Coordinates of C-alpha atoms in Angstrom, one line a residue:
Chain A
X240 CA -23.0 -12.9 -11.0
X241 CA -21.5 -10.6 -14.0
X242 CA -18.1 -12.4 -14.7
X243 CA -14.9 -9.7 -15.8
X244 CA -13.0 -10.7 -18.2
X245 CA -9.0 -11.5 -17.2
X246 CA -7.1 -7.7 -16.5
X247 CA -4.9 -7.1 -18.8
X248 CA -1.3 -5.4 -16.8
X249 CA -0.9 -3.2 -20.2
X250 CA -3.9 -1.3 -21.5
X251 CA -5.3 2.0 -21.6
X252 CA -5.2 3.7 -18.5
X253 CA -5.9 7.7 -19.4
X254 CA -8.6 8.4 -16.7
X255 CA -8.9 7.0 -13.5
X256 CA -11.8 8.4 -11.3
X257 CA -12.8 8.0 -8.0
X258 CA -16.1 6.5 -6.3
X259 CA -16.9 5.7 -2.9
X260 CA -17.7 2.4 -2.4
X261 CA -20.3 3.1 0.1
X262 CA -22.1 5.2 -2.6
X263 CA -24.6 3.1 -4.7
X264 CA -25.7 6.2 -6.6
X265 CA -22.1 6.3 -7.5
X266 CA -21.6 2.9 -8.4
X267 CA -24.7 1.7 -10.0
X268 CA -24.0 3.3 -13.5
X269 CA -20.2 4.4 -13.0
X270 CA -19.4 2.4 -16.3
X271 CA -21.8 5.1 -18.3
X272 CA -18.8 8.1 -18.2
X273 CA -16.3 5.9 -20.2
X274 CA -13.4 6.1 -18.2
X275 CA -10.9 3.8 -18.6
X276 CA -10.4 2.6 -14.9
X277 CA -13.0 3.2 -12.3
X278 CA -11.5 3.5 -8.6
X279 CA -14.0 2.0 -6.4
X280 CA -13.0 3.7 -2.4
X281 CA -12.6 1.9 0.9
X282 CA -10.2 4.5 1.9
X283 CA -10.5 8.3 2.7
X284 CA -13.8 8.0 1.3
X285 CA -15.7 6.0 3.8
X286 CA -16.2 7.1 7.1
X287 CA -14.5 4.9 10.1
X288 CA -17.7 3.0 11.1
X289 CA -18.9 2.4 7.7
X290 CA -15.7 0.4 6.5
X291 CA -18.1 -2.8 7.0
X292 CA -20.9 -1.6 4.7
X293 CA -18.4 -0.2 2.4
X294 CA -17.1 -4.1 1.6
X295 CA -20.8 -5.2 0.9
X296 CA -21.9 -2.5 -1.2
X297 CA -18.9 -3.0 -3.3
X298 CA -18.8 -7.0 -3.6
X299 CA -22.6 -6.5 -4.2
X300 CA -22.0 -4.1 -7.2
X301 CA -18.9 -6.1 -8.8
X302 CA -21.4 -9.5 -8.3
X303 CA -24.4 -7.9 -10.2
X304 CA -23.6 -5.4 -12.6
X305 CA -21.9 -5.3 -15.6
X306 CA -19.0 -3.0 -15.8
X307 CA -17.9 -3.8 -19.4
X308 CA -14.3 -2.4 -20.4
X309 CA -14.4 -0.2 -17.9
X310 CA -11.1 -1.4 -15.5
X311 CA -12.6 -1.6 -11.7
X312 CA -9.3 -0.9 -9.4
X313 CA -10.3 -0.8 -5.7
X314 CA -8.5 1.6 -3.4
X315 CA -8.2 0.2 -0.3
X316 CA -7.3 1.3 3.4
X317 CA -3.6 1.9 4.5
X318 CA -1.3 -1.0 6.0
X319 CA -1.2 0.9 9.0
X320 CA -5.3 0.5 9.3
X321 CA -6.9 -2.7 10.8
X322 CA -9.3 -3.1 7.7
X323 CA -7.2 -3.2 4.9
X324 CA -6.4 -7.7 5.3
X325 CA -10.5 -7.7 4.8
X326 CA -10.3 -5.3 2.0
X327 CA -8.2 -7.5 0.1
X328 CA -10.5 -10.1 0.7
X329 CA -13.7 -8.2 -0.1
X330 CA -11.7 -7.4 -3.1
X331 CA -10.5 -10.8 -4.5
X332 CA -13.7 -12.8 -3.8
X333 CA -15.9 -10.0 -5.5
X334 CA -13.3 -10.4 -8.8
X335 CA -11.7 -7.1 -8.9
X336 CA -9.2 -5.9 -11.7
X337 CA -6.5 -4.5 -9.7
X338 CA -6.1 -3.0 -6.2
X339 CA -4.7 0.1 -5.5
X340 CA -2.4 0.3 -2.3
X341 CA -3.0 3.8 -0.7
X342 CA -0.1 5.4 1.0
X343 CA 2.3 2.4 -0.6
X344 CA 6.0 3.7 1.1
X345 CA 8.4 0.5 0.4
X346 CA 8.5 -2.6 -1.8
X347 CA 7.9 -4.5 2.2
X348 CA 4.6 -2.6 1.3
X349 CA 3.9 -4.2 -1.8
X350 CA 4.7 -7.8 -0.8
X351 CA 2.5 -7.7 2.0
X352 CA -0.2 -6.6 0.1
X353 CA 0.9 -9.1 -2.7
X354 CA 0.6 -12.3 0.0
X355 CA -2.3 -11.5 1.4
X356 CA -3.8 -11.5 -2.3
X357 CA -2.6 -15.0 -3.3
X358 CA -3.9 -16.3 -0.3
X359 CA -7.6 -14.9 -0.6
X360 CA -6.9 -16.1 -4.5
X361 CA -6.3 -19.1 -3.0
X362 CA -9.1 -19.3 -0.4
X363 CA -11.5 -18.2 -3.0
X364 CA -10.8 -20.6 -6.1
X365 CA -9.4 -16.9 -8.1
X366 CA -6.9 -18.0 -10.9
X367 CA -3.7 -17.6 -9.0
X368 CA -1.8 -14.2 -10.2
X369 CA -5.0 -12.9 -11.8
X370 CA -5.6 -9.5 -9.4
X371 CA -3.4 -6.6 -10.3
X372 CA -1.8 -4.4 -8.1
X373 CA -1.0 -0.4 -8.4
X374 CA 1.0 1.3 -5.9
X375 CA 0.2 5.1 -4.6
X376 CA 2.9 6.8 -3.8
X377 CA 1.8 9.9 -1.4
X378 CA 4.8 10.5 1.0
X379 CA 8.4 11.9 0.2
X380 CA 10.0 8.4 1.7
X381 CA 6.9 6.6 -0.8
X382 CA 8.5 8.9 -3.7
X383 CA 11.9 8.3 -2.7
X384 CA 11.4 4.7 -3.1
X385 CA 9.6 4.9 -6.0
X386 CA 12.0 2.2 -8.3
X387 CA 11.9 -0.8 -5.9
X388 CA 8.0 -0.1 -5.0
X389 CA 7.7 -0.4 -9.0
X390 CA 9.8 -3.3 -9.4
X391 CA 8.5 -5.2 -6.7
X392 CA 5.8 -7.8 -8.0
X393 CA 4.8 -8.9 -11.3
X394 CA 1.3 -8.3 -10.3
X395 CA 2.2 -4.5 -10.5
X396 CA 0.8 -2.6 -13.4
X397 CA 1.9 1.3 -12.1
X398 CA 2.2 4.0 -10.1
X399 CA 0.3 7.2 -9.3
X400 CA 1.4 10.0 -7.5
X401 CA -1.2 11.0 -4.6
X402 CA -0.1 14.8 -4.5
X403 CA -2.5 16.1 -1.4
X404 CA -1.1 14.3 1.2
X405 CA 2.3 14.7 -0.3
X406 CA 2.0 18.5 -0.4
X407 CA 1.3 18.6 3.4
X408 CA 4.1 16.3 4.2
X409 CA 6.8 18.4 2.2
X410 CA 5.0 21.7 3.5
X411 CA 3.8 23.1 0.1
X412 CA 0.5 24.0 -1.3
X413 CA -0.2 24.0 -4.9
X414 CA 1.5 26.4 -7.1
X415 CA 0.9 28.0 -10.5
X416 CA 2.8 25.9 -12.6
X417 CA 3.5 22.8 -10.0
X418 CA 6.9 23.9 -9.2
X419 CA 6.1 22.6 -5.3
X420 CA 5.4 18.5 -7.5
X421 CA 8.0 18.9 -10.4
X422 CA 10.3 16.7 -8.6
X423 CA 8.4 14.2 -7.5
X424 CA 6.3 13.9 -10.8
X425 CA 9.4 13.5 -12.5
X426 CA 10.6 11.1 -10.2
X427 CA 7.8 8.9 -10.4
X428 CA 7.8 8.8 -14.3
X429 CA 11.6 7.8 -14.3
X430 CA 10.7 5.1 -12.0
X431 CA 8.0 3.8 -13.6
X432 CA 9.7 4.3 -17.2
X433 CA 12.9 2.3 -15.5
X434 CA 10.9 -0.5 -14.2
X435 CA 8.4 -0.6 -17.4
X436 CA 5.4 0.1 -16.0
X437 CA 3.0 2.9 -15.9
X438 CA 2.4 6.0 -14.4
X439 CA -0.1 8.3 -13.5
X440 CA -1.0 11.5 -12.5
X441 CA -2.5 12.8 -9.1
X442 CA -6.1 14.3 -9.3
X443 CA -6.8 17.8 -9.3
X444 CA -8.9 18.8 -6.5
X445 CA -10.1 22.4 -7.2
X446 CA -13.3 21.8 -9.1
X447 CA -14.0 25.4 -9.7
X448 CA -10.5 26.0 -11.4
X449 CA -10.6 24.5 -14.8
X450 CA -7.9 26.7 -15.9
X451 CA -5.5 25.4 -13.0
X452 CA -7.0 21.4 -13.7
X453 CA -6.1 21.9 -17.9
X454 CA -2.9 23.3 -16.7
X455 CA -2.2 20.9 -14.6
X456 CA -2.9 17.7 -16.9
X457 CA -1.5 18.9 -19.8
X458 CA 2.0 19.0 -17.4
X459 CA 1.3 15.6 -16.5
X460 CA 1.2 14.4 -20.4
X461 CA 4.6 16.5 -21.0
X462 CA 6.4 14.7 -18.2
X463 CA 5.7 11.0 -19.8
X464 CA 2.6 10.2 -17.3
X465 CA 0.2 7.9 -19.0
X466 CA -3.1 9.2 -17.2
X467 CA -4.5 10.9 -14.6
X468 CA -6.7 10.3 -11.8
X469 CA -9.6 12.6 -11.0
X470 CA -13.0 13.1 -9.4
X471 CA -15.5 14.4 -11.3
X472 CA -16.9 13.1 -14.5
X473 CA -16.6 16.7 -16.2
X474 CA -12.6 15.8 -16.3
X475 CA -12.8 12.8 -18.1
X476 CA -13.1 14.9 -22.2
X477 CA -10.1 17.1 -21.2
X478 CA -7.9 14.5 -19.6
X479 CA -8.8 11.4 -22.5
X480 CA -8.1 14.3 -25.4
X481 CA -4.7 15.0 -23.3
X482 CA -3.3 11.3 -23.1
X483 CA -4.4 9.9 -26.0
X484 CA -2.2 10.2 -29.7
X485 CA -2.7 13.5 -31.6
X486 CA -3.8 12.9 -35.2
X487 CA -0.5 14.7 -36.1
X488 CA 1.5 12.2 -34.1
X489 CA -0.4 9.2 -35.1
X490 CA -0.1 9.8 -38.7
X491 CA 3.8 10.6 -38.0
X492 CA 4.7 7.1 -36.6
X493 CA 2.8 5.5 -39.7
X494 CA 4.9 7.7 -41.7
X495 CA 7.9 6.3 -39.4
X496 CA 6.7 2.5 -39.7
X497 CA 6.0 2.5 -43.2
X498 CA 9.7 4.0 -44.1
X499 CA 10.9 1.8 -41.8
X500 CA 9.9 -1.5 -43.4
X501 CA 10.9 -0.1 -46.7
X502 CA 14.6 0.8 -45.4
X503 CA 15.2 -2.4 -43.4
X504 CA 14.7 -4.4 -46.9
X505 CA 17.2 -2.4 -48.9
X506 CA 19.6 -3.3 -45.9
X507 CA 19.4 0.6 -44.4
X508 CA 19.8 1.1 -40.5
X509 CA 19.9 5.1 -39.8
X510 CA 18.5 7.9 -42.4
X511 CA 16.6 10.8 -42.0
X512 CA 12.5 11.3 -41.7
X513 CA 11.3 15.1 -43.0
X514 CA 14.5 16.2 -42.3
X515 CA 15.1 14.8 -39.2
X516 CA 17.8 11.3 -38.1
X517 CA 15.5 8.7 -37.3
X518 CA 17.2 5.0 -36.3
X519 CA 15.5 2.2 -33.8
X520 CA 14.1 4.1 -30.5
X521 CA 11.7 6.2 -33.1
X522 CA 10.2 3.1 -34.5
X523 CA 10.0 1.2 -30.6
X524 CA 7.8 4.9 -29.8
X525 CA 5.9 4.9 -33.0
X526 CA 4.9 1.2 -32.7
X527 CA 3.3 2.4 -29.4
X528 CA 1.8 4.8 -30.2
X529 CA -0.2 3.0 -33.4
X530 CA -0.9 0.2 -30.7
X531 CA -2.3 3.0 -28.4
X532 CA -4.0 5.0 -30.8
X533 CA -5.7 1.5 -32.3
X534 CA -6.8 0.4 -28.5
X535 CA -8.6 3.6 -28.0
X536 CA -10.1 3.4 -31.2
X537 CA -8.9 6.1 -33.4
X538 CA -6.7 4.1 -35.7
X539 CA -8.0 2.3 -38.1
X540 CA -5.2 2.1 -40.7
X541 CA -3.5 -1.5 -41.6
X542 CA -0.5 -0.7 -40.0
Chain B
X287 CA -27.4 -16.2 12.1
X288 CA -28.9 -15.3 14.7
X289 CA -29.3 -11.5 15.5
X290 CA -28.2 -10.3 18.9
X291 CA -29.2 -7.0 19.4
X292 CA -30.8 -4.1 17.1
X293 CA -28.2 -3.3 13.8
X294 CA -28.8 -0.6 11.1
X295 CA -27.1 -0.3 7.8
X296 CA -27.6 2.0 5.0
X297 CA -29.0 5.3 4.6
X298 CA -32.4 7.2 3.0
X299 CA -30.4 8.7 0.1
X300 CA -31.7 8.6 -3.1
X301 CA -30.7 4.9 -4.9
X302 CA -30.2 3.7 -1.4
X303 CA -32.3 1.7 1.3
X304 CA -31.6 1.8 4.8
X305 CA -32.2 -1.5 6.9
X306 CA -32.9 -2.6 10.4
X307 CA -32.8 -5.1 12.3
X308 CA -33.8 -6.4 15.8
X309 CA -33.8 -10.2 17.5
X310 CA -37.1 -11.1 17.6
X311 CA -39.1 -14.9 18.2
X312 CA -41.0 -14.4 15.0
X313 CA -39.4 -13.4 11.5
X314 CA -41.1 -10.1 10.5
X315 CA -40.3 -8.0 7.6
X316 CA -41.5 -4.5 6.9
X317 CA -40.9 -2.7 3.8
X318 CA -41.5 0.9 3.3
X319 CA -40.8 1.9 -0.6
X320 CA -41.0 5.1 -2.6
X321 CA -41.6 2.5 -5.5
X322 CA -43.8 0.0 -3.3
X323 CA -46.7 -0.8 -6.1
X324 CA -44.3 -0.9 -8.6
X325 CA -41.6 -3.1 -7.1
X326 CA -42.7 -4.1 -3.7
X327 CA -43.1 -7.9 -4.1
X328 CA -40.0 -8.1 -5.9
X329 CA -38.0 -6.2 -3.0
X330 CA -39.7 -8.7 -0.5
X331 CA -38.1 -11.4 -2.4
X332 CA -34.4 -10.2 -2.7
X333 CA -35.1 -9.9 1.5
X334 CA -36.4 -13.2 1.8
X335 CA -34.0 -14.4 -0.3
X336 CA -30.8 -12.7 1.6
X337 CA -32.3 -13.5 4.8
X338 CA -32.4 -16.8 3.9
X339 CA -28.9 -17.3 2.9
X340 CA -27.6 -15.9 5.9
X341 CA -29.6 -18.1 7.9
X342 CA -31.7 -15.9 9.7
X343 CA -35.0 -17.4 10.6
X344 CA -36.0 -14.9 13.6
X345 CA -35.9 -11.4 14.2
X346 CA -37.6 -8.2 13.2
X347 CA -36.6 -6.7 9.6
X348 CA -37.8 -3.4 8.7
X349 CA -36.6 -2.0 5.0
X350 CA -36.9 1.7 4.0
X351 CA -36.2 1.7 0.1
X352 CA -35.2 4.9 -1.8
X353 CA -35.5 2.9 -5.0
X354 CA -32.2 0.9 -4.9
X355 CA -30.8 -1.9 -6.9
X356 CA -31.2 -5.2 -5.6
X357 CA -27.7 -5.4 -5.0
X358 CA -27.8 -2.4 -3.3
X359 CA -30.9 -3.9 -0.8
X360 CA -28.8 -7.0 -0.5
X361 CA -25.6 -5.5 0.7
X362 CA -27.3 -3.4 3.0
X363 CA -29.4 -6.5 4.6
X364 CA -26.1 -8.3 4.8
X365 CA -24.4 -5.4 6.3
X366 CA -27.0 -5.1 8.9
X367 CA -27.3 -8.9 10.0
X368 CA -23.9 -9.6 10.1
X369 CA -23.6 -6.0 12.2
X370 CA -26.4 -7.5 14.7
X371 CA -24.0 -10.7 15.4
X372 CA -20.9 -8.5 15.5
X373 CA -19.4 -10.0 12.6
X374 CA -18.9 -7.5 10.5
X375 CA -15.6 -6.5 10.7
X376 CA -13.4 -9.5 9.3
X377 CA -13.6 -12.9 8.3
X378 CA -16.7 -12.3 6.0
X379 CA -17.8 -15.6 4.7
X380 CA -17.6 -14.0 0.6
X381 CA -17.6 -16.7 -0.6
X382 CA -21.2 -18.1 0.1
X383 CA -22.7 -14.3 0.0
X384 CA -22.5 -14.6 -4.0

């Protein structure tokens, strides 16, 4: 068995794609494309009579091969489903990172889902507290609750917004721009940023539009999401250039840091940066940004 | 475990191998591989190995490989036997399966 190493609740989390857990042509070398989180599928993926065989395959794969940094979230099937108590199961015994609740519409949600993890945990002999937990928010009473469903266990890392099941509920398609999501998006973000946890971006379904999918991702980075999901390894360049620091920002919060430490020792609080007032937030965002820029690997300054 | 009536799991995709499985008196295995000279004993003893740690010591096994990953042969095995004793659905013993 390939042990994982303990899942850390803050990392990088630019690209999440989705496999089917049923798949094993999928899942045999889905650590090769470099994204940061894999999403392993016992949901919408699998057929209805393959749910079993879906749980092998994937506790199989997790027990024998090596996924290395590569974060393995598993999506599992809805509370309102009879399979999703055995999914959490499958899931804690085979030593996942982090499950993602599908169709997640109220912090109740999240607790149940929570329990049911401590005691496999338990029943398994899995350092209590060590499985993560994402929510996917994908109905307009999900986005509406979006603060409490983000505040609601310690084990929770994010939220994503699941936009195709959303769209049919509030009787929109998708349009140029994402007018028909705007709210919601921004909704999610402010929950997220509120309850200091992450956020992420729905995936874009229209493989043939790459146009509409750059679009759409560089939106997501404007409104303060922190990555995207998606379905095809051809996303993963676009949305990893999109999410991660530019070189102009990087080398502007080192700027920021470095005047920083030299004005906080001749006893200054507020001054101005190139022109512009710079006090405490600006230092809080560049910090994270050097910490990002240094996890992905294209910082290698002292600072 | 005993098998209680025929079970199949898996599918003759590419990277995949599909599996079934039927009571029997004897244990039998039959392995049909696109990679049989190459890897043929070795996929006889992931099966004899699974089969053993599920406890099934009769019944008719017959494995069409596609070239997958022993993991991959394993879970389907598993998924088939514990689909012949209609057990498949909950309460999977995980623990012991690693």
């Amino acid at each position: 068995m390939i042990p994982r190493p303990t899942p850390q609740k803050v990392r990088i989390r630019r690209s999440m794609m989705f496999m089917n857990a049923q798949k094993p042509n999928l899942l045999k070398d889905a650590y090769i494309y470099g994204v940061d989180s894999i999403i392993m599928d016992l949901e919408d993926a699998v057929a209805e009579n393959q749910k079993d065989s879906a749980r092998f395959s994937l506790f199989n794969a997790l027990k024998h091969i090596d996924y290395g940094d590569t974060e393995v979230i598993v999506r599992i099937n809805g509370l309102d489903t009879p399979h999703w108590q055995e999914d959490v199961r499958v899931c804690v015994a085979a030593g996942v990172d982090g499950i993602r609740i599908a169709k997640c519409e109220s912090a109740a949600d999240v607790h149940a889902v929570e329990d049911a993890v401590a005691a496999a945990e338990k029943e398994f002999g899995v350092t209590p507290g060590r499985t993560l937990l994402m929510a996917a928010l994908e109905s307009p009473i999900g986005i509406m609750h979006a603060y409490e469903i983000c505040t609601a266990s310690k084990r929770l890392f994010g939220a994503a917004i699941s936009a195709g099941d959303l769209r049919k509920s509030l009787h929109v398609k998708i349009e140029q721009g994402g007018l028909e999501m705007f709210v919601a998006r921004s909704q999610v973000v402010m929950a997220a940023r509120a309850a200091g946890v992450q956020c992420f971006d729905t995936m874009w379904p229209n493989l043939d539009d790459q146009a509409g999918f750059e679009a759409e991702t560089l939106q997501a980075r404007k409104l303060g999401f922190d990555g995207k999901s998606l379905i095809n390894p051809r996303q993963i360049a676009f949305v990893h250039q999109t999410f991660e620091p530019t070189k102009a920002e990087i080398a502007y919060a080192e700027k920021l840091i470095r005047s920083f430490n030299a004005q906080q020792d001749s006893g200054v609080g507020v001054y101005t940066v190139d022109g512009k007032l710079v006090d405490v937030p600006f230092f809080d965002d560049a910090r994270r940004v050097l910490a990002q820029a240094k996890e992905i690997g294209i910082y290698h300054g002292e600072l | 475990m005993e098998l209680k009536h025929e079970a199949l799991a898996g599918t003759l995709e590419s990277s995949d191998a599909q599996v079934t499985v039927r009571p029997a008196a004897e244990l039998t295995l039959d392995i049909q591989s696109s990679v049989l000279n190459q890897y043929g004993r070795q996929i006889k003893a992931v099966a004899e190995a699974t089969l053993a740690r599920l406890g099934v010591t009769s019944g008719e096994v017959a494995i069409v490989d596609k070239g997958a990953l022993d993991c991959t042969l394993k879970a389907r095995i598993e998924t088939a036997v514990y689909r012949s004793a209609d057990l498949s659905a909950a309460g999977i013993a995980w623990g012991v399966l690693a």
